[in-house]
């Protein structure tokens, strides 16, 4: 019987097409010309213009890094880097320093932060011997756990992968749960149930079929360490403003409604719903064309969402305004009051549930929706 | 081109420096090309879209954010959208579910090397959209399940299941 590994090998070989040297040369020349274009055509770093091509689900963002002789806090701080969202959360987070040891692993919850858009934890894991890549880089690790807000509601906590390394014995974990937590001060609970290297099968980020590195030829056995690391900690009321609205606009039968706008120090998020001729669609997004991006304007500043999440993946969750997406700007604001203008130049929607832009039906706007936050 | 499309891993940069774009291009061009080759009818189409991909990437370096999934996921999102845009231009009214199968078969015809290869690509072309996309990004592009999730807007676990189901379907047919 053909094994999955054999299938992977055959598939990899079948897809390993090599272009001709002449073709590669032509491609190289083309890219070189693009790079040689006048500097004026290349936009400088624009802090308020962060956008990607199309919506992507942003439920959990994470980074694992490693270090040896440096302290856990320094390691976390280095991991935070200059990313404005992480930096804001790190700087404003509650300093906790809670330590739990089980099954040979010591987890330290250094800090935690919550606003009306997301919750972030900053944690280190000590005691894992993680496989490294052949170049000494990161290897993939997983951890599982759950986070409960003061009302006892479990936030979306997924089993996730990240990166670690063998040489250091400490990993920094930054985990984000995107979504509005319970808007109250109180006691939160984080329960980590496993951490480690998943091993076996696919080794994300390291091995492709046919790779000859030792860790790929003989992948280590599942080294997930199971245990219970339970942290309880108090956080103040999540900061930020939430405006529930029913502001809508219609173009060519497509009605977009702003059902919620959340503004916090780490993120601006807008929840938008779509009905087409009074009927909910299966999926929709703003056009991924570079030249027709959604924007959110407030007080002379223009923000461009750079990710989104399809909220009503389950049709049963759809409300009277139709299928809902949340659009996220990964730069926050301390000033929520005033008028917010949301402009959507074009959308693609799908009637049949396939999350593939190629099947989308495009409607050109613009829709300009104005929300006032008192 | 380097034979091995894998990408050396390391700490992703916070921002992408235009000066370093050449190295980024060399590192990822083969993987991007292979993914696009699997989605297009001809080698010229794949190379053209690879060119579009890197042109767009260079023109939009300021949009890269490490926390959104890393360089590879970012590039493949651009590549995937470029392929989708190109397909739209070619067949504005075609239902892509069928068109993709046609494209896959056309690619097979253009690249017919041996029966084994043809068989498995033919089967991949018949897989459901989500499974086919995940397999192409994984085995032509070399992306991780997490990166694929970022490219296609799904969670890592869901992508892993699509890969597993796709591979299981191929095994079931080929055994």
Coordinates of C-alpha atoms in Angstrom, one line a residue:
Chain A
X1 CA 0.0 0.0 0.0
X2 CA 1.2 3.5 -0.8
X3 CA 2.1 5.4 2.3
X4 CA 1.5 9.1 2.9
X5 CA 5.3 9.6 2.9
X6 CA 5.5 8.1 -0.6
X7 CA 2.7 10.3 -1.7
X8 CA 4.5 13.3 -0.4
X9 CA 7.6 12.3 -2.2
X10 CA 5.9 11.8 -5.5
X11 CA 4.0 15.0 -5.2
X12 CA 7.1 17.0 -4.3
X13 CA 9.0 15.5 -7.2
X14 CA 6.1 16.2 -9.6
X15 CA 6.0 19.8 -8.6
X16 CA 9.8 20.3 -8.6
X17 CA 9.8 22.0 -12.0
X18 CA 12.9 23.8 -13.1
X19 CA 12.8 26.7 -15.4
X20 CA 15.3 27.1 -18.2
X21 CA 18.4 29.1 -17.5
X22 CA 17.2 31.6 -20.2
X23 CA 13.9 32.0 -18.4
X24 CA 15.6 32.5 -15.1
X25 CA 17.9 35.1 -16.6
X26 CA 14.9 37.0 -18.1
X27 CA 13.2 36.9 -14.7
X28 CA 16.3 38.1 -13.0
X29 CA 16.5 41.0 -15.4
X30 CA 12.9 41.9 -14.9
X31 CA 13.2 42.0 -11.1
X32 CA 16.5 43.9 -11.4
X33 CA 14.7 46.6 -13.5
X34 CA 12.0 46.9 -10.9
X35 CA 14.6 47.3 -8.2
X36 CA 16.4 49.9 -10.2
X37 CA 13.3 52.1 -10.6
X38 CA 13.6 55.7 -9.4
X39 CA 13.5 55.9 -5.7
X40 CA 10.6 58.3 -5.8
X41 CA 8.4 55.4 -7.0
X42 CA 9.1 53.4 -3.9
X43 CA 7.1 54.6 -1.0
X44 CA 9.0 55.2 2.2
X45 CA 8.0 53.4 5.4
X46 CA 4.6 54.6 6.0
X47 CA 3.4 54.0 9.5
X48 CA -0.3 54.6 8.7
X49 CA -0.2 52.6 5.5
X50 CA 0.0 49.0 6.5
X51 CA -2.0 46.8 4.3
X52 CA -2.0 43.4 2.7
X53 CA -3.5 42.2 -0.4
X54 CA -6.6 40.6 0.9
X55 CA -8.2 39.7 4.1
X56 CA -6.6 37.1 6.2
X57 CA -7.8 35.5 9.4
X58 CA -6.0 37.0 12.4
X59 CA -7.1 35.1 15.4
X60 CA -3.8 34.3 17.0
X61 CA -0.5 35.9 16.4
X62 CA 2.5 34.5 18.1
X63 CA 6.3 34.4 18.1
X64 CA 8.7 32.1 19.8
X65 CA 12.3 33.2 20.2
X66 CA 15.1 31.8 22.2
X67 CA 18.0 33.0 24.2
X68 CA 20.6 31.6 26.5
X69 CA 22.3 33.9 28.9
X70 CA 19.9 36.7 28.6
X71 CA 17.2 37.1 31.1
X72 CA 13.6 36.2 30.4
X73 CA 12.4 39.8 30.4
X74 CA 15.1 40.8 28.1
X75 CA 14.3 37.9 25.8
X76 CA 10.7 38.9 25.7
X77 CA 11.6 42.5 25.2
X78 CA 13.8 41.6 22.3
X79 CA 11.0 39.5 20.9
X80 CA 8.6 42.4 21.2
X81 CA 11.1 44.4 19.1
X82 CA 9.8 47.6 17.5
X83 CA 6.5 46.2 16.4
X84 CA 4.1 49.0 17.5
X85 CA 1.3 46.7 18.6
X86 CA 3.5 44.4 20.7
X87 CA 5.5 47.3 22.0
X88 CA 2.4 49.2 23.1
X89 CA 1.0 46.1 24.8
X90 CA 4.3 45.2 26.4
X91 CA 4.8 48.7 27.8
X92 CA 1.3 48.9 29.2
X93 CA 0.9 45.3 30.3
X94 CA 0.5 44.3 33.9
X95 CA 3.8 43.0 35.3
X96 CA 3.1 39.6 36.8
X97 CA 6.2 37.4 37.0
X98 CA 4.1 34.3 37.9
X99 CA 6.0 31.0 37.8
X100 CA 4.6 27.5 37.4
X101 CA 6.6 24.3 37.1
X102 CA 5.2 21.0 36.1
X103 CA 6.6 18.0 34.2
X104 CA 10.0 19.4 34.1
X105 CA 9.0 22.6 32.4
X106 CA 9.0 26.0 34.0
X107 CA 6.6 28.5 32.6
X108 CA 6.8 32.1 33.6
X109 CA 3.9 34.5 32.8
X110 CA 5.8 37.7 32.8
X111 CA 3.2 40.1 31.6
X112 CA -0.4 40.3 30.4
X113 CA -2.4 43.0 28.6
X114 CA -6.0 43.4 27.6
X115 CA -7.9 46.1 25.7
X116 CA -11.2 46.1 23.9
X117 CA -9.6 44.6 20.8
X118 CA -7.2 41.9 22.0
X119 CA -5.5 40.2 24.9
X120 CA -1.8 39.5 24.9
X121 CA 0.4 37.4 27.1
X122 CA 4.1 37.4 27.4
X123 CA 5.5 34.1 28.7
X124 CA 8.7 32.2 28.8
X125 CA 9.2 28.4 28.7
X126 CA 12.3 26.8 30.2
X127 CA 13.3 23.2 30.1
X128 CA 12.5 22.3 26.5
X129 CA 15.2 20.7 24.4
X130 CA 14.0 21.9 21.0
X131 CA 15.4 20.7 17.8
X132 CA 17.2 23.3 15.7
X133 CA 17.5 23.5 12.0
X134 CA 20.8 22.7 10.3
X135 CA 21.7 26.4 10.2
X136 CA 21.1 26.8 13.9
X137 CA 17.8 28.6 13.3
X138 CA 14.4 28.0 14.8
X139 CA 12.6 24.8 15.0
X140 CA 8.9 24.4 15.4
X141 CA 7.2 24.0 18.7
X142 CA 3.7 23.9 19.8
X143 CA 1.8 24.7 22.9
X144 CA -1.8 24.3 23.9
X145 CA -3.8 26.0 26.5
X146 CA -6.8 28.2 27.2
X147 CA -7.5 31.6 28.4
X148 CA -10.6 32.6 30.3
X149 CA -11.7 36.2 30.9
X150 CA -13.2 37.4 34.2
X151 CA -16.7 36.2 33.3
X152 CA -15.3 32.7 32.7
X153 CA -15.7 32.8 29.0
X154 CA -13.0 30.9 27.1
X155 CA -11.3 33.0 24.4
X156 CA -10.4 31.5 21.1
X157 CA -7.3 29.5 22.0
X158 CA -5.9 27.3 19.4
X159 CA -3.1 24.8 19.2
X160 CA -0.4 26.8 17.6
X161 CA 3.1 26.3 16.2
X162 CA 6.0 28.6 16.6
X163 CA 9.7 28.6 16.6
X164 CA 12.3 27.6 19.1
X165 CA 15.8 26.3 19.0
X166 CA 18.0 23.7 20.6
X167 CA 20.9 25.7 21.8
X168 CA 19.1 28.0 24.1
X169 CA 17.0 26.5 26.9
X170 CA 14.4 29.2 27.1
X171 CA 11.7 30.2 24.7
X172 CA 9.7 33.4 24.7
X173 CA 6.1 33.2 23.8
X174 CA 3.9 36.1 22.7
X175 CA 0.4 35.1 22.2
X176 CA -2.4 37.3 21.0
X177 CA -6.1 36.6 21.2
X178 CA -7.9 39.0 18.9
X179 CA -11.4 39.8 19.8
X180 CA -13.3 41.8 22.4
X181 CA -12.8 40.3 25.9
X182 CA -15.3 40.8 28.7
X183 CA -15.2 44.6 29.4
X184 CA -14.6 44.4 33.1
X185 CA -11.7 44.3 35.5
X186 CA -11.2 41.0 37.2
X187 CA -9.3 37.7 37.5
X188 CA -8.2 36.0 34.4
X189 CA -7.0 32.4 34.1
X190 CA -4.5 31.0 31.7
X191 CA -4.1 27.2 31.7
X192 CA -1.3 25.8 29.6
X193 CA -1.7 22.0 29.0
X194 CA 1.3 21.2 26.9
X195 CA 4.4 22.6 25.3
X196 CA 7.1 21.2 23.2
X197 CA 8.1 19.9 19.9
X198 CA 5.3 18.0 18.2
X199 CA 7.7 15.8 16.2
X200 CA 6.8 13.2 13.7
X201 CA 5.1 13.7 10.4
X202 CA 5.4 17.2 8.9
X203 CA 7.9 19.4 10.6
X204 CA 6.7 22.8 9.8
X205 CA 9.2 25.2 8.6
X206 CA 12.1 22.8 8.6
X207 CA 11.7 19.8 6.4
X208 CA 10.4 19.2 3.0
X209 CA 10.1 15.7 1.7
X210 CA 13.5 14.6 0.5
X211 CA 15.4 16.8 2.8
X212 CA 18.5 15.2 4.1
X213 CA 19.1 17.0 7.4
X214 CA 19.3 14.6 10.3
X215 CA 16.3 16.1 12.0
X216 CA 14.3 15.5 8.8
X217 CA 15.6 12.0 8.1
X218 CA 15.0 10.9 11.6
X219 CA 12.6 13.3 13.2
X220 CA 12.5 13.2 16.9
X221 CA 9.6 11.5 18.6
X222 CA 6.8 13.6 19.8
X223 CA 8.3 15.6 22.5
X224 CA 5.2 17.5 23.6
X225 CA 5.4 17.8 27.4
X226 CA 2.0 17.5 28.9
X227 CA 1.1 19.0 32.2
X228 CA -0.8 21.7 33.8
X229 CA 0.5 25.2 34.3
X230 CA -2.2 27.3 35.7
X231 CA -2.0 31.1 36.1
X232 CA -4.5 33.4 37.7
X233 CA -4.0 37.1 37.5
X234 CA -5.8 40.3 37.7
X235 CA -6.1 42.8 34.9
X236 CA -7.8 46.2 34.9
X237 CA -10.8 46.9 32.8
X238 CA -9.8 46.6 29.1
X239 CA -9.1 50.1 27.8
X240 CA -10.6 51.5 24.6
X241 CA -14.0 52.4 23.2
X242 CA -16.6 50.1 21.6
X243 CA -19.3 51.7 19.4
X244 CA -22.2 49.6 18.3
X245 CA -23.8 51.0 15.3
X246 CA -26.1 50.3 12.4
X247 CA -24.6 52.7 9.9
X248 CA -25.1 51.4 6.4
X249 CA -24.6 52.3 2.8
X250 CA -25.8 50.6 -0.5
X251 CA -24.2 50.5 -3.9
X252 CA -25.7 48.4 -6.7
X253 CA -27.8 46.4 -4.2
X254 CA -24.8 45.6 -1.9
X255 CA -25.5 47.0 1.5
X256 CA -22.6 47.3 3.9
X257 CA -23.4 47.9 7.6
X258 CA -20.9 48.9 10.3
X259 CA -22.1 46.9 13.3
X260 CA -19.2 47.7 15.6
X261 CA -16.2 49.9 15.8
X262 CA -13.5 49.2 18.5
X263 CA -10.7 51.6 19.1
X264 CA -7.9 50.7 21.5
X265 CA -4.2 51.5 22.1
X266 CA -3.1 48.5 20.1
X267 CA -5.7 48.1 17.4
X268 CA -8.6 49.6 15.5
X269 CA -11.2 47.1 14.3
X270 CA -14.4 47.5 12.3
X271 CA -17.0 44.8 12.1
X272 CA -18.8 45.1 8.7
X273 CA -21.8 43.1 7.5
X274 CA -22.9 42.6 3.9
X275 CA -26.3 41.9 2.3
X276 CA -26.7 41.8 -1.4
X277 CA -30.3 42.5 -2.6
X278 CA -31.4 41.7 1.0
X279 CA -29.7 38.3 1.1
X280 CA -26.7 37.3 3.0
X281 CA -23.7 36.1 1.1
X282 CA -21.5 33.2 2.1
X283 CA -18.2 35.2 2.2
X284 CA -16.9 38.5 1.2
X285 CA -13.9 40.7 1.5
X286 CA -12.7 44.1 0.4
X287 CA -11.0 43.9 -3.0
X288 CA -7.4 42.8 -2.8
X289 CA -6.3 45.0 -5.6
X290 CA -3.5 47.3 -4.4
X291 CA -5.2 50.4 -5.7
X292 CA -8.6 49.9 -4.1
X293 CA -8.1 49.4 -0.4
X294 CA -10.4 50.0 2.5
X295 CA -9.4 52.9 4.7
X296 CA -10.5 54.3 8.0
X297 CA -10.0 58.0 8.6
X298 CA -10.1 59.8 11.9
X299 CA -8.8 63.2 12.9
X300 CA -6.7 63.7 9.8
X301 CA -5.1 60.3 10.0
X302 CA -5.8 57.5 7.5
X303 CA -5.5 53.9 8.7
X304 CA -5.6 51.0 6.3
X305 CA -6.6 47.6 7.7
X306 CA -4.0 45.0 7.1
X307 CA -5.9 41.9 8.1
X308 CA -9.4 40.6 8.7
X309 CA -11.4 37.8 10.1
X310 CA -14.5 36.2 8.8
X311 CA -16.7 36.4 11.9
X312 CA -19.8 34.5 10.7
X313 CA -18.2 31.4 9.2
X314 CA -21.1 29.6 10.6
X315 CA -24.2 30.8 8.8
X316 CA -26.2 30.4 12.0
X317 CA -24.2 33.2 13.4
X318 CA -25.3 35.8 10.8
X319 CA -27.5 38.5 12.0
X320 CA -30.0 40.7 10.1
X321 CA -27.2 42.6 8.5
X322 CA -25.7 39.6 6.8
X323 CA -22.3 38.0 6.6
X324 CA -19.8 39.7 8.9
X325 CA -16.1 40.4 8.7
X326 CA -13.9 42.2 11.1
X327 CA -11.1 44.4 9.7
X328 CA -8.1 45.1 11.7
X329 CA -5.7 48.0 11.7
X330 CA -2.6 47.0 13.7
X331 CA -2.0 50.4 14.9
X332 CA -4.1 51.7 17.8
X333 CA -5.2 55.0 19.1
X334 CA -5.8 56.5 22.5
X335 CA -8.2 59.0 21.0
X336 CA -11.4 57.2 20.1
X337 CA -13.8 60.1 20.4
X338 CA -15.1 61.9 17.3
X339 CA -16.0 60.9 13.8
X340 CA -14.6 57.9 12.0
X341 CA -15.0 57.5 8.2
X342 CA -14.8 54.1 6.8
X343 CA -14.4 53.9 3.0
X344 CA -14.6 50.7 1.0
X345 CA -13.7 51.2 -2.7
X346 CA -14.7 47.7 -3.8
X347 CA -15.7 44.3 -2.5
X348 CA -15.6 40.7 -3.7
X349 CA -18.4 38.5 -2.5
X350 CA -19.1 34.8 -2.8
X351 CA -22.5 33.3 -3.0
X352 CA -21.6 29.6 -2.5
X353 CA -19.3 29.5 0.5
X354 CA -15.9 29.0 -1.1
X355 CA -13.3 31.2 0.4
X356 CA -11.5 31.8 -2.9
X357 CA -11.2 35.3 -4.3
X358 CA -11.2 33.9 -7.8
X359 CA -14.8 33.0 -7.4
X360 CA -15.8 36.3 -6.1
X361 CA -18.2 38.7 -7.7
X362 CA -16.8 42.2 -7.6
X363 CA -18.9 45.3 -6.8
X364 CA -17.3 48.7 -7.1
X365 CA -18.3 51.4 -4.7
X366 CA -17.2 53.4 -2.9
X367 CA -19.1 52.9 0.3
X368 CA -18.4 55.7 2.8
X369 CA -19.7 55.0 6.2
X370 CA -19.4 57.5 9.1
X371 CA -19.5 56.4 12.7
X372 CA -19.4 58.8 15.6
X373 CA -17.9 57.8 18.9
X374 CA -19.1 60.0 21.8
Chain B
X1 CA 18.3 28.6 -9.5
X2 CA 19.0 26.7 -6.4
X3 CA 17.4 23.2 -6.6
X4 CA 16.2 23.3 -3.1
X5 CA 13.2 25.6 -2.6
X6 CA 13.3 25.5 1.1
X7 CA 13.9 28.8 2.9
X8 CA 16.5 29.1 5.5
X9 CA 14.8 30.0 8.7
X10 CA 15.8 32.6 11.1
X11 CA 14.4 35.5 13.0
X12 CA 12.2 37.4 10.5
X13 CA 13.1 41.1 10.1
X14 CA 10.6 43.6 11.4
X15 CA 10.8 45.4 8.1
X16 CA 12.1 44.6 4.7
X17 CA 15.0 46.7 3.5
X18 CA 14.9 47.5 -0.2
X19 CA 18.7 47.1 -0.3
X20 CA 18.2 43.5 0.8
X21 CA 15.5 42.7 -1.7
X22 CA 17.8 41.0 -4.1
X23 CA 18.8 38.4 -1.5
X24 CA 15.1 37.9 -0.7
X25 CA 14.3 37.4 -4.4
X26 CA 17.1 34.9 -4.9
X27 CA 16.0 33.0 -1.8
X28 CA 12.3 32.7 -2.7
X29 CA 12.2 32.8 -6.5
X30 CA 12.2 29.1 -7.2
X31 CA 9.5 28.3 -4.7
X32 CA 7.3 31.1 -6.0
X33 CA 7.9 30.0 -9.5
X34 CA 7.0 26.4 -8.8
X35 CA 3.9 27.3 -7.0
X36 CA 2.8 29.6 -9.9
X37 CA 3.9 26.9 -12.4
X38 CA 1.4 24.6 -10.8
X39 CA -1.3 27.2 -11.2
X40 CA -0.7 28.2 -14.8
X41 CA -0.9 26.7 -18.2
X42 CA 2.5 27.6 -19.5
X43 CA 6.0 28.2 -18.3
X44 CA 5.9 31.7 -19.7
X45 CA 2.7 32.4 -17.7
X46 CA 4.4 31.2 -14.5
X47 CA 7.5 33.3 -15.1
X48 CA 5.4 36.3 -15.9
X49 CA 3.5 36.0 -12.7
X50 CA 6.7 35.4 -10.8
X51 CA 7.9 38.7 -12.2
X52 CA 4.6 40.4 -11.2
X53 CA 4.9 38.9 -7.7
X54 CA 8.4 40.3 -7.1
X55 CA 7.6 43.6 -8.7
X56 CA 4.6 44.0 -6.5
X57 CA 6.5 42.9 -3.5
X58 CA 9.3 45.4 -4.1
X59 CA 6.8 48.2 -4.7
X60 CA 5.1 47.4 -1.4
X61 CA 7.9 46.6 0.9
X62 CA 6.5 49.0 3.4
X63 CA 3.4 46.9 3.9
X64 CA 5.4 43.9 5.2
X65 CA 4.8 43.2 8.8
X66 CA 6.7 40.4 10.5
X67 CA 3.8 39.6 12.8
X68 CA 1.5 38.9 9.9
X69 CA 3.3 35.7 9.1
X70 CA 6.7 36.3 7.7
X71 CA 8.3 37.0 4.4
X72 CA 7.4 33.7 2.8
X73 CA 3.7 33.9 3.6
X74 CA 3.7 37.5 2.4
X75 CA 5.3 36.7 -0.9
X76 CA 3.0 33.8 -1.6
X77 CA -0.1 35.8 -0.8
X78 CA 1.1 38.3 -3.5
X79 CA 1.8 35.4 -5.8
X80 CA -1.6 33.8 -5.2
X81 CA -3.4 37.1 -5.8
X82 CA -1.4 37.7 -8.9
X83 CA -2.4 34.3 -10.3
X84 CA -6.0 35.0 -9.4
X85 CA -6.0 38.4 -11.0
X86 CA -4.4 36.9 -14.1
X87 CA -7.0 34.2 -14.3
X88 CA -9.8 36.8 -13.9
X89 CA -8.4 38.7 -16.8
X90 CA -8.4 35.6 -19.0
X91 CA -11.7 34.1 -18.0
X92 CA -13.9 36.8 -16.4
X93 CA -17.0 34.7 -16.4
X94 CA -15.6 31.2 -15.9
X95 CA -16.4 29.4 -12.7
X96 CA -12.9 28.7 -11.4
X97 CA -13.6 25.4 -9.8
X98 CA -13.8 23.9 -13.3
X99 CA -11.2 26.2 -14.7
X100 CA -8.6 25.2 -12.1
X101 CA -9.0 21.6 -13.1
X102 CA -8.5 22.6 -16.7
X103 CA -5.5 24.6 -15.8
X104 CA -4.0 21.7 -13.9
X105 CA -4.5 19.4 -16.7
X106 CA -3.1 21.9 -19.2
X107 CA -0.1 22.2 -17.0
X108 CA 0.2 18.5 -17.0
X109 CA 0.1 18.3 -20.8
X110 CA 2.8 21.0 -21.0
X111 CA 5.1 19.4 -18.6
X112 CA 4.4 15.7 -19.3
X113 CA 7.6 14.0 -18.2
X114 CA 6.5 10.6 -17.0
X115 CA 3.4 8.8 -16.2
X116 CA 3.9 8.8 -12.5
X117 CA 4.2 12.5 -12.4
X118 CA 1.2 13.0 -14.7
X119 CA -0.9 10.7 -12.6
X120 CA -0.4 12.5 -9.4
X121 CA -0.8 16.0 -10.8
X122 CA -3.9 14.9 -12.5
X123 CA -5.3 13.7 -9.2
X124 CA -4.3 16.9 -7.5
X125 CA -6.2 18.9 -10.1
X126 CA -9.3 17.0 -9.2
X127 CA -9.1 17.6 -5.5
X128 CA -11.4 20.1 -3.9
X129 CA -10.2 23.7 -4.1
X130 CA -9.1 24.0 -0.5
X131 CA -7.1 20.8 -0.5
X132 CA -5.5 21.5 -3.9
X133 CA -4.4 25.0 -2.8
X134 CA -3.0 23.7 0.4
X135 CA -1.1 20.9 -1.3
X136 CA 0.4 23.3 -3.9
X137 CA 1.4 25.8 -1.3
X138 CA 2.9 23.1 0.8
X139 CA 4.7 20.9 -1.7
X140 CA 5.4 23.4 -4.6
X141 CA 6.0 26.4 -2.4
X142 CA 7.4 24.7 0.7
X143 CA 5.1 26.7 3.1
X144 CA 4.2 25.5 6.6
X145 CA 0.6 24.9 7.5
X146 CA 0.7 28.1 9.5
X147 CA 2.0 30.1 6.6
X148 CA -0.6 28.5 4.3
X149 CA -3.2 29.5 6.7
X150 CA -2.0 33.1 6.5
X151 CA -2.0 33.0 2.7
X152 CA -5.5 31.6 2.3
X153 CA -7.1 33.1 5.4
X154 CA -7.7 29.9 7.4
X155 CA -6.4 28.6 10.7
X156 CA -3.4 26.4 10.9
X157 CA -5.3 23.5 12.1
X158 CA -7.8 23.7 9.3
X159 CA -5.0 23.8 6.7
X160 CA -3.3 20.8 8.3
X161 CA -6.6 18.9 7.9
X162 CA -6.9 19.9 4.3
X163 CA -3.3 18.7 3.6
X164 CA -4.0 15.4 5.4
X165 CA -7.3 14.9 3.6
X166 CA -5.7 15.8 0.2
X167 CA -2.9 13.3 0.8
X168 CA -5.3 10.7 2.0
X169 CA -7.4 11.1 -1.1
X170 CA -4.3 10.8 -3.3
X171 CA -3.2 7.7 -1.5
X172 CA -6.7 6.2 -1.7
X173 CA -6.6 6.6 -5.5
X174 CA -3.1 5.6 -6.1
X175 CA -2.9 2.5 -4.0

